[in-house]
CSV table of C-alpha atoms in Angstrom, one decimal:
chain,number,residue,atom,x,y,z
A,14,UNK,CA,-20.5,7.9,-7.7
A,15,UNK,CA,-18.9,5.2,-7.3
A,16,UNK,CA,-16.0,6.1,-6.3
A,17,UNK,CA,-17.7,6.2,-2.5
A,18,UNK,CA,-17.9,2.7,-1.9
A,19,UNK,CA,-13.4,3.2,-1.3
A,20,UNK,CA,-14.4,5.1,1.7
A,21,UNK,CA,-16.0,3.7,4.8
A,22,UNK,CA,-19.5,6.1,5.0
A,23,UNK,CA,-17.9,8.0,8.1
A,24,UNK,CA,-15.1,9.0,6.3
A,25,UNK,CA,-17.2,9.7,3.0
A,26,UNK,CA,-19.7,12.3,5.2
A,27,UNK,CA,-16.0,14.2,7.0
A,28,UNK,CA,-14.9,14.8,3.4
A,29,UNK,CA,-18.1,15.8,2.1
A,30,UNK,CA,-18.6,18.6,4.9
A,31,UNK,CA,-15.0,19.8,4.4
A,32,UNK,CA,-16.3,20.0,0.8
A,33,UNK,CA,-19.1,22.3,1.7
A,34,UNK,CA,-16.8,24.4,4.2
A,35,UNK,CA,-14.9,25.0,0.8
A,36,UNK,CA,-11.3,24.2,2.2
A,37,UNK,CA,-10.6,22.3,-1.2
A,38,UNK,CA,-7.5,24.6,-2.7
A,39,UNK,CA,-6.0,24.6,-5.8
A,40,UNK,CA,-8.2,21.8,-7.6
A,41,UNK,CA,-7.0,20.9,-11.0
A,42,UNK,CA,-7.7,17.8,-13.3
A,43,UNK,CA,-5.8,16.0,-16.2
A,44,UNK,CA,-5.7,13.5,-17.8
A,45,UNK,CA,-3.4,12.1,-15.3
A,46,UNK,CA,-5.4,12.9,-12.3
A,47,UNK,CA,-7.2,15.3,-9.3
A,48,UNK,CA,-4.6,17.1,-7.8
A,49,UNK,CA,-5.7,19.3,-5.0
A,50,UNK,CA,-4.9,20.8,-1.6
A,51,UNK,CA,-7.3,20.9,1.3
A,52,UNK,CA,-6.5,23.6,3.9
A,53,UNK,CA,-7.3,22.8,7.3
A,54,UNK,CA,-5.6,23.1,10.8
A,55,UNK,CA,-2.6,22.2,8.4
A,56,UNK,CA,-1.8,22.2,4.4
A,57,UNK,CA,-2.5,18.3,3.2
A,58,UNK,CA,-1.7,17.6,-0.4
A,59,UNK,CA,-4.0,15.3,-2.5
A,60,UNK,CA,-2.6,13.0,-5.6
A,61,UNK,CA,-6.2,11.3,-7.3
A,62,UNK,CA,-5.2,9.0,-10.8
A,63,UNK,CA,-7.5,8.0,-12.8
A,64,UNK,CA,-7.8,5.2,-14.9
A,65,UNK,CA,-10.9,5.1,-17.7
A,66,UNK,CA,-12.0,8.2,-16.0
A,67,UNK,CA,-12.4,6.1,-12.8
A,68,UNK,CA,-10.9,6.4,-9.4
A,69,UNK,CA,-7.2,4.4,-9.4
A,70,UNK,CA,-4.8,5.4,-6.7
A,71,UNK,CA,-4.5,8.0,-4.4
A,72,UNK,CA,-2.3,9.7,-1.9
A,73,UNK,CA,-2.2,12.2,1.0
A,74,UNK,CA,-0.3,13.3,3.1
A,75,UNK,CA,-2.0,13.6,5.9
A,76,UNK,CA,-0.8,11.0,8.5
A,77,UNK,CA,-3.8,8.9,8.7
A,78,UNK,CA,-3.3,7.6,5.1
A,79,UNK,CA,0.2,7.3,5.4
A,80,UNK,CA,-1.1,4.0,6.9
A,81,UNK,CA,-1.8,3.7,3.3
A,82,UNK,CA,-5.7,4.4,4.7
A,83,UNK,CA,-8.4,6.2,2.6
A,84,UNK,CA,-8.5,9.7,4.4
A,85,UNK,CA,-11.3,12.2,4.9
A,86,UNK,CA,-9.4,14.8,2.3
A,87,UNK,CA,-9.3,12.0,-0.3
A,88,UNK,CA,-13.1,12.4,-0.3
A,89,UNK,CA,-13.3,15.7,0.2
A,90,UNK,CA,-11.0,16.4,-3.3
A,91,UNK,CA,-13.5,13.7,-5.3
A,92,UNK,CA,-16.5,15.6,-4.1
A,93,UNK,CA,-14.6,18.8,-5.7
A,94,UNK,CA,-14.0,16.7,-8.5
A,95,UNK,CA,-17.8,15.6,-8.7
A,96,UNK,CA,-19.0,19.1,-8.5
A,97,UNK,CA,-17.1,20.0,-11.7
A,98,UNK,CA,-18.6,17.0,-13.8
A,99,UNK,CA,-21.9,17.2,-12.2
A,100,UNK,CA,-22.4,14.0,-10.7
A,101,UNK,CA,-22.8,15.9,-7.3
A,102,UNK,CA,-25.9,17.5,-8.5
A,103,UNK,CA,-27.6,14.3,-9.9
A,104,UNK,CA,-27.1,12.9,-6.4
A,105,UNK,CA,-29.5,14.0,-3.6
A,106,UNK,CA,-28.5,12.2,-1.0
A,107,UNK,CA,-25.0,15.0,-0.8
A,108,UNK,CA,-27.6,17.8,-2.3
A,109,UNK,CA,-27.3,20.6,-0.4
A,110,UNK,CA,-31.3,21.8,-0.1
A,111,UNK,CA,-30.8,25.1,1.7
A,112,UNK,CA,-34.8,25.6,1.5
A,113,UNK,CA,-35.6,22.5,3.5
A,114,UNK,CA,-32.9,23.5,5.9
A,115,UNK,CA,-34.3,27.0,6.4
A,116,UNK,CA,-37.2,25.1,6.6
A,117,UNK,CA,-36.3,23.1,9.6
A,118,UNK,CA,-35.7,26.2,11.7
A,119,UNK,CA,-38.4,28.3,11.4
A,120,UNK,CA,-40.2,24.9,12.3
A,121,UNK,CA,-37.9,24.4,15.0
A,122,UNK,CA,-38.0,28.8,15.8
A,123,UNK,CA,-42.3,27.6,15.7
A,124,UNK,CA,-42.3,24.6,18.1
A,125,UNK,CA,-40.3,26.7,21.1
A,126,UNK,CA,-42.8,29.4,20.9
A,127,UNK,CA,-45.0,27.2,20.7
A,128,UNK,CA,-44.6,25.5,24.5
A,129,UNK,CA,-44.7,26.9,27.7
A,130,UNK,CA,-42.1,27.0,29.9
A,131,UNK,CA,-42.8,24.2,32.0
A,132,UNK,CA,-43.4,21.7,28.6
A,133,UNK,CA,-39.8,22.9,27.9
A,134,UNK,CA,-38.3,22.8,31.7
A,135,UNK,CA,-40.1,18.9,31.9
A,136,UNK,CA,-38.4,17.8,28.2
A,137,UNK,CA,-35.0,19.6,29.3
A,138,UNK,CA,-35.1,17.5,32.3
A,139,UNK,CA,-35.5,14.0,30.3
A,140,UNK,CA,-33.2,14.7,27.9
A,141,UNK,CA,-30.3,15.7,30.8
A,142,UNK,CA,-31.5,12.6,33.0
A,143,UNK,CA,-30.7,10.4,29.6
A,144,UNK,CA,-27.8,12.0,28.4
A,145,UNK,CA,-25.0,12.2,30.2
A,146,UNK,CA,-23.0,13.8,27.3
A,147,UNK,CA,-25.8,16.5,27.0
A,148,UNK,CA,-26.4,16.9,30.9
A,149,UNK,CA,-22.6,17.9,31.3
A,150,UNK,CA,-22.8,20.1,28.4
A,151,UNK,CA,-26.1,21.7,30.2
A,152,UNK,CA,-23.2,22.3,32.9
A,153,UNK,CA,-20.9,24.1,31.1
A,154,UNK,CA,-23.2,26.7,29.4
A,155,UNK,CA,-25.3,27.2,32.3
A,156,UNK,CA,-22.5,27.3,35.0
A,157,UNK,CA,-19.5,28.9,35.2
A,158,UNK,CA,-16.7,25.9,35.6
A,159,UNK,CA,-13.1,26.8,36.6
A,160,UNK,CA,-10.9,24.2,33.8
A,161,UNK,CA,-10.1,21.1,36.3
A,162,UNK,CA,-14.0,20.9,37.6
A,163,UNK,CA,-15.0,20.8,33.5
A,164,UNK,CA,-12.2,18.6,33.2
A,165,UNK,CA,-13.3,16.1,34.9
A,166,UNK,CA,-16.9,16.6,33.6
A,167,UNK,CA,-15.1,15.8,30.2
A,168,UNK,CA,-13.6,12.5,31.7
A,169,UNK,CA,-17.0,11.1,33.1
A,170,UNK,CA,-18.2,11.6,30.4
A,171,UNK,CA,-15.4,9.5,27.8
A,172,UNK,CA,-15.5,7.1,30.6
A,173,UNK,CA,-19.2,6.6,30.5
A,174,UNK,CA,-19.3,6.4,26.1
A,175,UNK,CA,-16.3,3.8,26.7
A,176,UNK,CA,-18.5,1.6,29.1
A,177,UNK,CA,-22.3,2.2,26.4
A,178,UNK,CA,-20.4,0.7,23.9
A,179,UNK,CA,-17.7,-1.8,25.9
A,180,UNK,CA,-19.4,-2.6,28.5
A,181,UNK,CA,-18.1,-5.0,31.1
A,182,UNK,CA,-16.1,-6.9,29.2
A,183,UNK,CA,-14.3,-4.2,27.7
A,184,UNK,CA,-14.3,-4.8,24.7
A,185,UNK,CA,-15.9,-2.7,21.3
A,186,UNK,CA,-16.3,-5.7,18.3
A,187,UNK,CA,-16.3,-4.2,14.8
A,188,UNK,CA,-20.0,-4.0,14.7
A,189,UNK,CA,-20.2,-0.9,17.3
A,190,UNK,CA,-16.9,0.5,16.2
A,191,UNK,CA,-18.4,3.0,13.4
A,192,UNK,CA,-21.3,4.4,16.2
A,193,UNK,CA,-18.0,5.1,19.0
A,194,UNK,CA,-16.0,6.8,17.0
A,195,UNK,CA,-18.9,9.1,15.8
A,196,UNK,CA,-19.7,9.8,19.3
A,197,UNK,CA,-15.9,11.1,20.2
A,198,UNK,CA,-15.0,12.5,16.5
A,199,UNK,CA,-18.2,14.8,17.7
A,200,UNK,CA,-17.0,15.1,21.4
A,201,UNK,CA,-14.0,16.7,18.9
A,202,UNK,CA,-15.5,18.6,16.5
A,203,UNK,CA,-18.3,19.7,18.9
A,204,UNK,CA,-17.2,20.4,22.3
A,205,UNK,CA,-13.5,20.8,21.8
A,206,UNK,CA,-13.8,23.2,19.2
A,207,UNK,CA,-16.6,25.4,21.1
A,208,UNK,CA,-13.7,25.3,23.9
A,209,UNK,CA,-11.1,26.8,21.0
A,210,UNK,CA,-13.7,29.5,20.3
A,211,UNK,CA,-14.2,30.6,24.0
A,212,UNK,CA,-10.0,30.2,24.0
A,213,UNK,CA,-10.2,27.9,26.4
A,214,UNK,CA,-6.9,26.8,24.9
A,215,UNK,CA,-5.6,24.2,27.8
A,216,UNK,CA,-9.2,22.8,28.9
A,217,UNK,CA,-9.4,21.5,25.0
A,218,UNK,CA,-5.8,20.8,25.0
A,219,UNK,CA,-6.6,18.5,27.9
A,220,UNK,CA,-9.8,17.0,26.7
A,221,UNK,CA,-8.0,16.1,23.2
A,222,UNK,CA,-5.7,14.6,25.3
A,223,UNK,CA,-7.6,12.5,27.6
A,224,UNK,CA,-9.4,11.2,24.4
A,225,UNK,CA,-6.3,10.2,23.2
A,226,UNK,CA,-5.2,7.6,25.9
A,227,UNK,CA,-9.2,6.4,25.8
A,228,UNK,CA,-7.8,5.1,21.9
A,229,UNK,CA,-4.1,4.2,23.8
A,230,UNK,CA,-6.2,2.0,26.6
A,231,UNK,CA,-9.0,1.1,24.2
A,232,UNK,CA,-9.6,-2.4,23.2
A,233,UNK,CA,-11.6,-2.6,19.7
A,234,UNK,CA,-12.2,-4.1,16.7
A,235,UNK,CA,-11.8,-1.4,14.9
A,236,UNK,CA,-10.3,-3.4,11.6
A,237,UNK,CA,-11.5,-0.7,8.6
A,238,UNK,CA,-9.3,2.2,10.5
A,239,UNK,CA,-12.3,4.3,12.2
A,240,UNK,CA,-9.1,4.8,15.8
A,241,UNK,CA,-7.3,5.6,12.9
A,242,UNK,CA,-9.3,8.6,12.6
A,243,UNK,CA,-10.1,10.4,15.3
A,244,UNK,CA,-6.6,9.5,15.9
A,245,UNK,CA,-6.3,11.7,13.1
A,246,UNK,CA,-8.7,14.7,14.0
A,247,UNK,CA,-6.9,14.5,17.6
A,248,UNK,CA,-3.6,15.5,15.5
A,249,UNK,CA,-6.5,18.3,13.8
A,250,UNK,CA,-6.7,19.8,17.4
A,251,UNK,CA,-3.8,19.8,18.2
A,252,UNK,CA,-3.2,22.2,15.2
A,253,UNK,CA,-6.1,24.5,16.0
A,254,UNK,CA,-4.8,25.0,19.0
A,255,UNK,CA,-1.2,26.2,18.3
A,256,UNK,CA,-2.4,28.1,15.4
A,257,UNK,CA,-4.0,30.0,18.8
A,258,UNK,CA,-2.1,30.4,22.3
A,259,UNK,CA,0.4,32.2,23.3
A,260,UNK,CA,4.1,31.4,24.0
A,261,UNK,CA,3.7,30.4,27.3
A,262,UNK,CA,0.6,27.8,26.1
A,263,UNK,CA,3.0,26.8,23.7
A,264,UNK,CA,5.1,25.4,25.6
A,265,UNK,CA,3.1,24.2,27.8
A,266,UNK,CA,1.9,21.8,25.2
A,267,UNK,CA,5.3,21.1,23.8
A,268,UNK,CA,6.5,20.1,26.6
A,269,UNK,CA,3.8,17.6,27.2
A,270,UNK,CA,4.2,16.0,23.5
A,271,UNK,CA,8.0,15.7,25.1
A,272,UNK,CA,6.5,14.4,27.7
A,273,UNK,CA,4.7,11.2,26.2
A,274,UNK,CA,8.0,9.9,23.8
A,275,UNK,CA,8.4,7.6,27.5
A,276,UNK,CA,7.0,4.2,25.4
A,277,UNK,CA,3.1,4.5,27.2
A,278,UNK,CA,1.0,4.8,23.8
A,279,UNK,CA,1.1,2.5,21.1
A,280,UNK,CA,3.6,3.2,18.5
A,281,UNK,CA,0.9,4.2,15.9
A,282,UNK,CA,-0.6,7.2,18.5
A,283,UNK,CA,3.8,8.0,19.3
A,284,UNK,CA,3.8,8.3,15.2
A,285,UNK,CA,1.3,11.4,16.1
A,286,UNK,CA,3.1,13.1,19.1
A,287,UNK,CA,6.8,12.3,16.5
A,288,UNK,CA,5.2,14.4,13.8
A,289,UNK,CA,3.4,17.2,15.7
A,290,UNK,CA,7.4,17.8,17.0
A,291,UNK,CA,9.0,17.5,14.0
A,292,UNK,CA,5.9,19.7,11.9
A,293,UNK,CA,5.4,22.0,14.7
A,294,UNK,CA,7.9,24.3,16.8
A,295,UNK,CA,9.2,26.0,14.9
A,296,UNK,CA,10.2,29.4,16.4
A,297,UNK,CA,13.7,29.6,17.6
A,298,UNK,CA,12.9,29.4,21.8
A,299,UNK,CA,12.2,25.5,20.7
A,300,UNK,CA,15.1,24.9,18.0
A,301,UNK,CA,17.6,24.2,21.0
A,302,UNK,CA,15.5,21.6,23.0
A,303,UNK,CA,13.8,20.1,19.8
A,304,UNK,CA,18.0,19.6,18.5
A,305,UNK,CA,18.9,18.0,21.2
A,306,UNK,CA,15.1,15.8,21.6
A,307,UNK,CA,16.3,14.8,17.8
A,308,UNK,CA,19.5,14.1,18.4
A,309,UNK,CA,19.3,11.8,22.0
A,310,UNK,CA,16.4,9.8,19.9
A,311,UNK,CA,18.5,9.0,17.1
A,312,UNK,CA,20.9,7.8,19.6
A,313,UNK,CA,19.2,5.5,21.3
A,314,UNK,CA,17.8,4.0,17.4
A,315,UNK,CA,21.2,2.2,18.1
A,316,UNK,CA,20.2,-0.5,20.4
A,317,UNK,CA,17.3,-1.4,18.3
A,318,UNK,CA,17.6,-4.8,17.0
A,319,UNK,CA,14.8,-4.7,14.4
A,320,UNK,CA,16.6,-3.2,11.0
A,321,UNK,CA,13.1,-2.2,9.2
A,322,UNK,CA,12.7,-0.4,12.5
A,323,UNK,CA,15.8,0.9,13.0
A,324,UNK,CA,15.3,2.0,9.6
A,325,UNK,CA,12.5,4.0,9.8
A,326,UNK,CA,12.6,5.5,12.6
A,327,UNK,CA,16.9,6.1,12.8
A,328,UNK,CA,16.0,7.5,9.5
A,329,UNK,CA,13.5,10.4,10.5
A,330,UNK,CA,15.4,11.5,13.3
A,331,UNK,CA,18.2,11.7,11.0
A,332,UNK,CA,16.8,13.8,8.6
A,333,UNK,CA,15.0,16.7,11.4
A,334,UNK,CA,19.2,16.7,12.6
A,335,UNK,CA,20.2,17.0,9.8
A,336,UNK,CA,17.2,19.2,8.6
A,337,UNK,CA,18.4,21.7,12.0
A,338,UNK,CA,21.7,21.2,11.9
A,339,UNK,CA,22.1,22.5,7.7
A,340,UNK,CA,20.1,25.7,9.0
A,341,UNK,CA,23.2,27.2,9.9
A,342,UNK,CA,26.9,27.1,8.0
A,343,UNK,CA,28.9,26.7,11.6
A,344,UNK,CA,27.4,23.2,12.4
A,345,UNK,CA,29.4,22.2,9.0
A,346,UNK,CA,31.6,20.1,10.6
A,347,UNK,CA,29.3,18.7,12.8
A,348,UNK,CA,26.8,18.0,9.8
A,349,UNK,CA,29.3,15.4,8.8
A,350,UNK,CA,29.9,13.6,11.3
A,351,UNK,CA,26.7,13.3,11.9
A,352,UNK,CA,26.9,11.7,8.7
A,353,UNK,CA,29.8,9.7,8.7
A,354,UNK,CA,28.2,8.4,12.1
A,355,UNK,CA,24.8,7.7,10.6
A,356,UNK,CA,26.2,6.1,7.2
A,357,UNK,CA,24.4,2.7,8.0
A,358,UNK,CA,20.8,4.7,7.8
A,359,UNK,CA,19.2,4.3,4.1
A,360,UNK,CA,17.3,7.9,4.7
A,361,UNK,CA,21.0,9.9,5.6
A,362,UNK,CA,22.4,7.9,1.9
A,363,UNK,CA,19.2,9.0,0.1
A,364,UNK,CA,19.8,13.1,1.3
A,365,UNK,CA,23.6,12.1,0.3
A,366,UNK,CA,22.6,11.3,-3.5
A,367,UNK,CA,20.0,13.8,-3.7
A,368,UNK,CA,23.2,16.3,-2.7
A,369,UNK,CA,25.5,14.5,-5.5
A,370,UNK,CA,22.5,14.6,-7.9
A,371,UNK,CA,21.8,18.8,-6.8
A,372,UNK,CA,25.5,19.4,-8.2
A,373,UNK,CA,26.3,16.5,-10.8
A,374,UNK,CA,28.7,14.8,-9.4
A,375,UNK,CA,27.2,10.9,-10.9
A,376,UNK,CA,30.7,9.3,-10.3
A,377,UNK,CA,29.9,9.8,-6.7
A,378,UNK,CA,26.0,9.4,-6.6
A,379,UNK,CA,26.4,5.8,-8.9
A,380,UNK,CA,29.3,5.2,-5.9
A,381,UNK,CA,26.7,5.4,-2.7
A,382,UNK,CA,23.5,3.9,-5.0
A,383,UNK,CA,26.0,0.7,-5.3
A,384,UNK,CA,27.1,0.9,-1.7
A,385,UNK,CA,23.9,1.0,-0.5
A,386,UNK,CA,22.3,-2.0,-2.8
A,387,UNK,CA,24.8,-4.0,-0.9
A,388,UNK,CA,24.4,-2.2,2.8
A,389,UNK,CA,20.2,-3.0,2.4
A,390,UNK,CA,20.5,-6.5,0.5
A,391,UNK,CA,17.9,-7.5,2.5
A,392,UNK,CA,15.0,-4.7,2.3
A,393,UNK,CA,13.9,-5.4,-1.4
A,394,UNK,CA,11.8,-2.1,-1.7
A,395,UNK,CA,15.2,-0.2,-0.8
A,396,UNK,CA,16.9,-2.2,-3.7
A,397,UNK,CA,14.1,-1.7,-6.0
A,398,UNK,CA,14.2,2.5,-5.4
A,399,UNK,CA,18.5,2.2,-5.7
A,400,UNK,CA,18.3,0.1,-9.0
A,401,UNK,CA,15.5,2.5,-9.9
A,402,UNK,CA,17.2,5.4,-9.5
A,403,UNK,CA,20.7,4.1,-11.1
A,404,UNK,CA,19.0,3.9,-14.4
A,405,UNK,CA,18.4,6.9,-14.0
A,406,UNK,CA,21.1,8.5,-14.1
A,407,UNK,CA,22.7,6.1,-16.6
A,408,UNK,CA,19.7,7.4,-18.9
A,409,UNK,CA,20.8,11.4,-18.2
A,410,UNK,CA,24.3,10.8,-18.7
A,411,UNK,CA,23.5,9.2,-22.2
A,412,UNK,CA,25.1,5.8,-21.0
A,413,UNK,CA,23.1,3.7,-23.1
A,414,UNK,CA,25.3,0.4,-22.7
A,415,UNK,CA,24.9,0.7,-18.7
A,416,UNK,CA,20.8,1.9,-18.8
A,417,UNK,CA,20.2,-1.3,-20.5
A,418,UNK,CA,22.5,-3.6,-18.3
A,419,UNK,CA,20.6,-2.1,-15.2
A,420,UNK,CA,17.2,-2.7,-16.9
A,421,UNK,CA,17.3,-5.7,-16.9
A,422,UNK,CA,19.0,-6.0,-13.5
A,423,UNK,CA,15.8,-4.5,-12.2
A,424,UNK,CA,13.5,-7.6,-14.4
A,425,UNK,CA,15.6,-10.2,-13.2
A,426,UNK,CA,16.5,-9.4,-9.6
A,427,UNK,CA,15.4,-6.3,-7.9
A,428,UNK,CA,12.2,-5.9,-9.9
A,429,UNK,CA,11.5,-9.5,-11.2
A,430,UNK,CA,8.6,-9.2,-13.2
A,431,UNK,CA,8.0,-6.2,-13.5
A,432,UNK,CA,5.7,-5.0,-15.8
A,433,UNK,CA,7.1,-1.3,-16.2
A,434,UNK,CA,10.6,-1.8,-16.6
A,435,UNK,CA,9.9,-5.0,-19.2
A,436,UNK,CA,8.1,-2.4,-21.3
A,437,UNK,CA,11.1,0.2,-21.1
A,438,UNK,CA,13.6,-2.9,-21.6
A,439,UNK,CA,11.5,-4.4,-24.8
A,440,UNK,CA,11.9,-0.7,-26.8
A,441,UNK,CA,15.5,-0.7,-26.7
A,442,UNK,CA,15.5,-3.7,-28.9
A,443,UNK,CA,13.9,-4.0,-32.5
A,444,UNK,CA,11.1,-6.9,-33.0
A,445,UNK,CA,13.3,-9.4,-34.4
A,446,UNK,CA,15.5,-9.0,-31.4
A,447,UNK,CA,12.9,-8.9,-29.2
A,448,UNK,CA,11.8,-12.0,-30.0
A,449,UNK,CA,15.0,-13.4,-28.7
A,450,UNK,CA,15.9,-11.3,-26.5
A,451,UNK,CA,12.7,-12.3,-24.3
A,452,UNK,CA,12.7,-16.0,-24.0
A,453,UNK,CA,16.0,-15.0,-21.3
A,454,UNK,CA,13.4,-13.4,-19.0
A,455,UNK,CA,11.2,-16.4,-19.5
A,456,UNK,CA,13.9,-18.9,-18.7
A,457,UNK,CA,15.4,-16.9,-16.0
A,458,UNK,CA,11.8,-15.9,-13.8
A,459,UNK,CA,9.3,-18.1,-12.6
A,460,UNK,CA,5.7,-17.9,-13.6
A,461,UNK,CA,3.8,-15.3,-12.1
A,462,UNK,CA,1.1,-12.4,-11.8
A,463,UNK,CA,3.6,-10.5,-13.8
A,464,UNK,CA,5.0,-12.4,-16.4
A,465,UNK,CA,1.1,-13.6,-17.1
A,466,UNK,CA,0.6,-10.1,-18.2
A,467,UNK,CA,3.4,-10.4,-20.3
A,468,UNK,CA,2.5,-13.1,-21.5
A,469,UNK,CA,-1.1,-11.3,-22.6
A,470,UNK,CA,1.1,-8.7,-23.8
A,471,UNK,CA,2.7,-10.2,-26.2
A,472,UNK,CA,-0.2,-12.7,-27.2
A,473,UNK,CA,1.5,-15.9,-25.5
A,474,UNK,CA,-1.8,-16.7,-25.2
A,475,UNK,CA,-0.5,-21.3,-24.9
A,476,UNK,CA,1.8,-20.3,-22.0
A,477,UNK,CA,-0.9,-18.1,-20.5
A,478,UNK,CA,-3.5,-20.9,-20.5
A,479,UNK,CA,-1.1,-22.8,-18.9
A,480,UNK,CA,0.1,-20.9,-16.5
A,481,UNK,CA,-4.4,-20.0,-15.5
A,482,UNK,CA,-5.1,-23.8,-15.8
A,483,UNK,CA,-2.2,-24.6,-12.9
A,484,UNK,CA,-3.1,-22.0,-11.1
A,485,UNK,CA,-4.9,-22.2,-8.0
A,486,UNK,CA,-8.2,-20.8,-7.2
A,487,UNK,CA,-9.8,-18.7,-9.6
A,488,UNK,CA,-7.9,-15.4,-9.3
A,489,UNK,CA,-5.8,-15.3,-12.2
A,490,UNK,CA,-8.6,-17.3,-14.8
A,491,UNK,CA,-10.8,-14.7,-13.7
A,492,UNK,CA,-7.9,-12.0,-14.4
A,493,UNK,CA,-7.5,-13.4,-17.7
A,494,UNK,CA,-11.0,-15.1,-18.8
A,495,UNK,CA,-11.1,-12.9,-21.9
A,496,UNK,CA,-8.1,-13.0,-23.7
A,497,UNK,CA,-8.6,-16.7,-23.9
A,498,UNK,CA,-11.8,-18.1,-23.5
A,499,UNK,CA,-12.6,-17.7,-27.6
A,500,UNK,CA,-9.9,-19.4,-28.3
A,501,UNK,CA,-9.3,-22.4,-25.1
A,502,UNK,CA,-13.6,-22.6,-24.1
A,503,UNK,CA,-13.0,-26.4,-23.0
A,504,UNK,CA,-10.4,-25.8,-20.9
A,505,UNK,CA,-11.2,-24.0,-19.0
A,506,UNK,CA,-14.4,-25.2,-18.3
A,507,UNK,CA,-12.7,-28.3,-16.9
A,508,UNK,CA,-10.5,-25.4,-14.7
A,509,UNK,CA,-14.0,-23.7,-13.8
A,510,UNK,CA,-15.1,-27.8,-13.0
A,511,UNK,CA,-12.0,-28.7,-11.2
A,512,UNK,CA,-11.6,-26.0,-9.1
A,513,UNK,CA,-15.9,-26.4,-8.5
A,514,UNK,CA,-15.3,-30.1,-7.4
A,515,UNK,CA,-12.0,-28.7,-5.0
A,516,UNK,CA,-14.2,-26.4,-3.6
A,517,UNK,CA,-17.8,-29.4,-2.6
A,518,UNK,CA,-15.0,-31.5,-1.0
A,519,UNK,CA,-13.8,-29.0,0.9
A,520,UNK,CA,-17.0,-27.3,2.3
A,521,UNK,CA,-19.3,-30.8,2.0
A,522,UNK,CA,-20.7,-32.4,5.5
A,523,UNK,CA,-23.0,-36.0,6.2
A,524,UNK,CA,-25.8,-34.3,5.7
């Protein structure tokens, strides 16, 4: 299964566990790709596009994937796909062998029966002496400790774990990060899960929260996302707890989450807390307090200087406030006032455009988009979205001239050299017309990888060769070599030679 290399080993293993638990739901495969729902403490929507039978792009609605990482929910859906195509059965590594498992259990039963009590006691003493975590777990099994003592034990376990991996200098390097993350996952998936089963909800919540602060205070080189994965599991643990606790404990959890918005947590961890407040606590008892909190957080955004951060966080809070206000018609005036006050946020204008589209007020939608192009001119990603929306409205309303004009704006200005927009624009002209029209693009856009793809599609091999030869490094020659090597073998060989000589100068020394 070639897709496995897209994930870390730990993510693949967790995805396989999810697949085996049968929580991949609504699974379907089309020509375009794969779609599935993974049902855990929450429902996560996974979409995976396929190109020539291989995995291309993946998305998931979970917090871990929102940071651009490949998550265990994606892996679970891919295991379901592999099972359907027969790849899973052909791969012994991931095949479930119940016979072997049952055989191992029987072997363990026999060993325990054969051993006398003194041998078992001696062996158990050795294990508990050598392993702090198993010592504390055994204490919890044998003794009836109160929650405070048990929480202290878990804190000692976590502190010992951090010291084991970080040592005196307090830093966990990348070689240890994966194993450390597995240890934390085990505590969540075994110890905390057991506490939830025993209905020790407050203790389970406290242990998960302490683990969150361990992550927050940790110095670790986890460039492959191990810490994000653990944070994702903490988020899921919170979700499981909220499904089980009564209103009193839920209020305590709500108060705790609100208390963590004081700036102590790192931004990426605070985002998990924010998402919990946004996605949960929908009962009437929390709505008023949540509305007050959201409005307060929104008001704080005015003081943030960084435009991107103000837009990202302010827009998020604004949408939540609007969602709460819109549930009650009596809030209509307040909703209008809030909309006017925070019109500078792109998220607010996006909602306004959606409302205009819903009632087919295309003129007003276009006016808002034009205003947005001016207000957000320093944010290229938003400009592309606005320009694309305008193009779709012109297409919807049958305004061919404006539609073509907007395509030109996308290709030359807002999404310079975008291949899809280029192809769409090309379709608006005859073959004879396009030979002349495309020159406007080549005149106004500097050579780039996007423009090189256009050269490739149009069969302009002389221009493609010039671009490849003049580009530093090997990336472009490797990208377009198959298109050029038949007609220009000498030129490509000379390019390779030049790059080799350049590299040799940098890497050589007196020896």
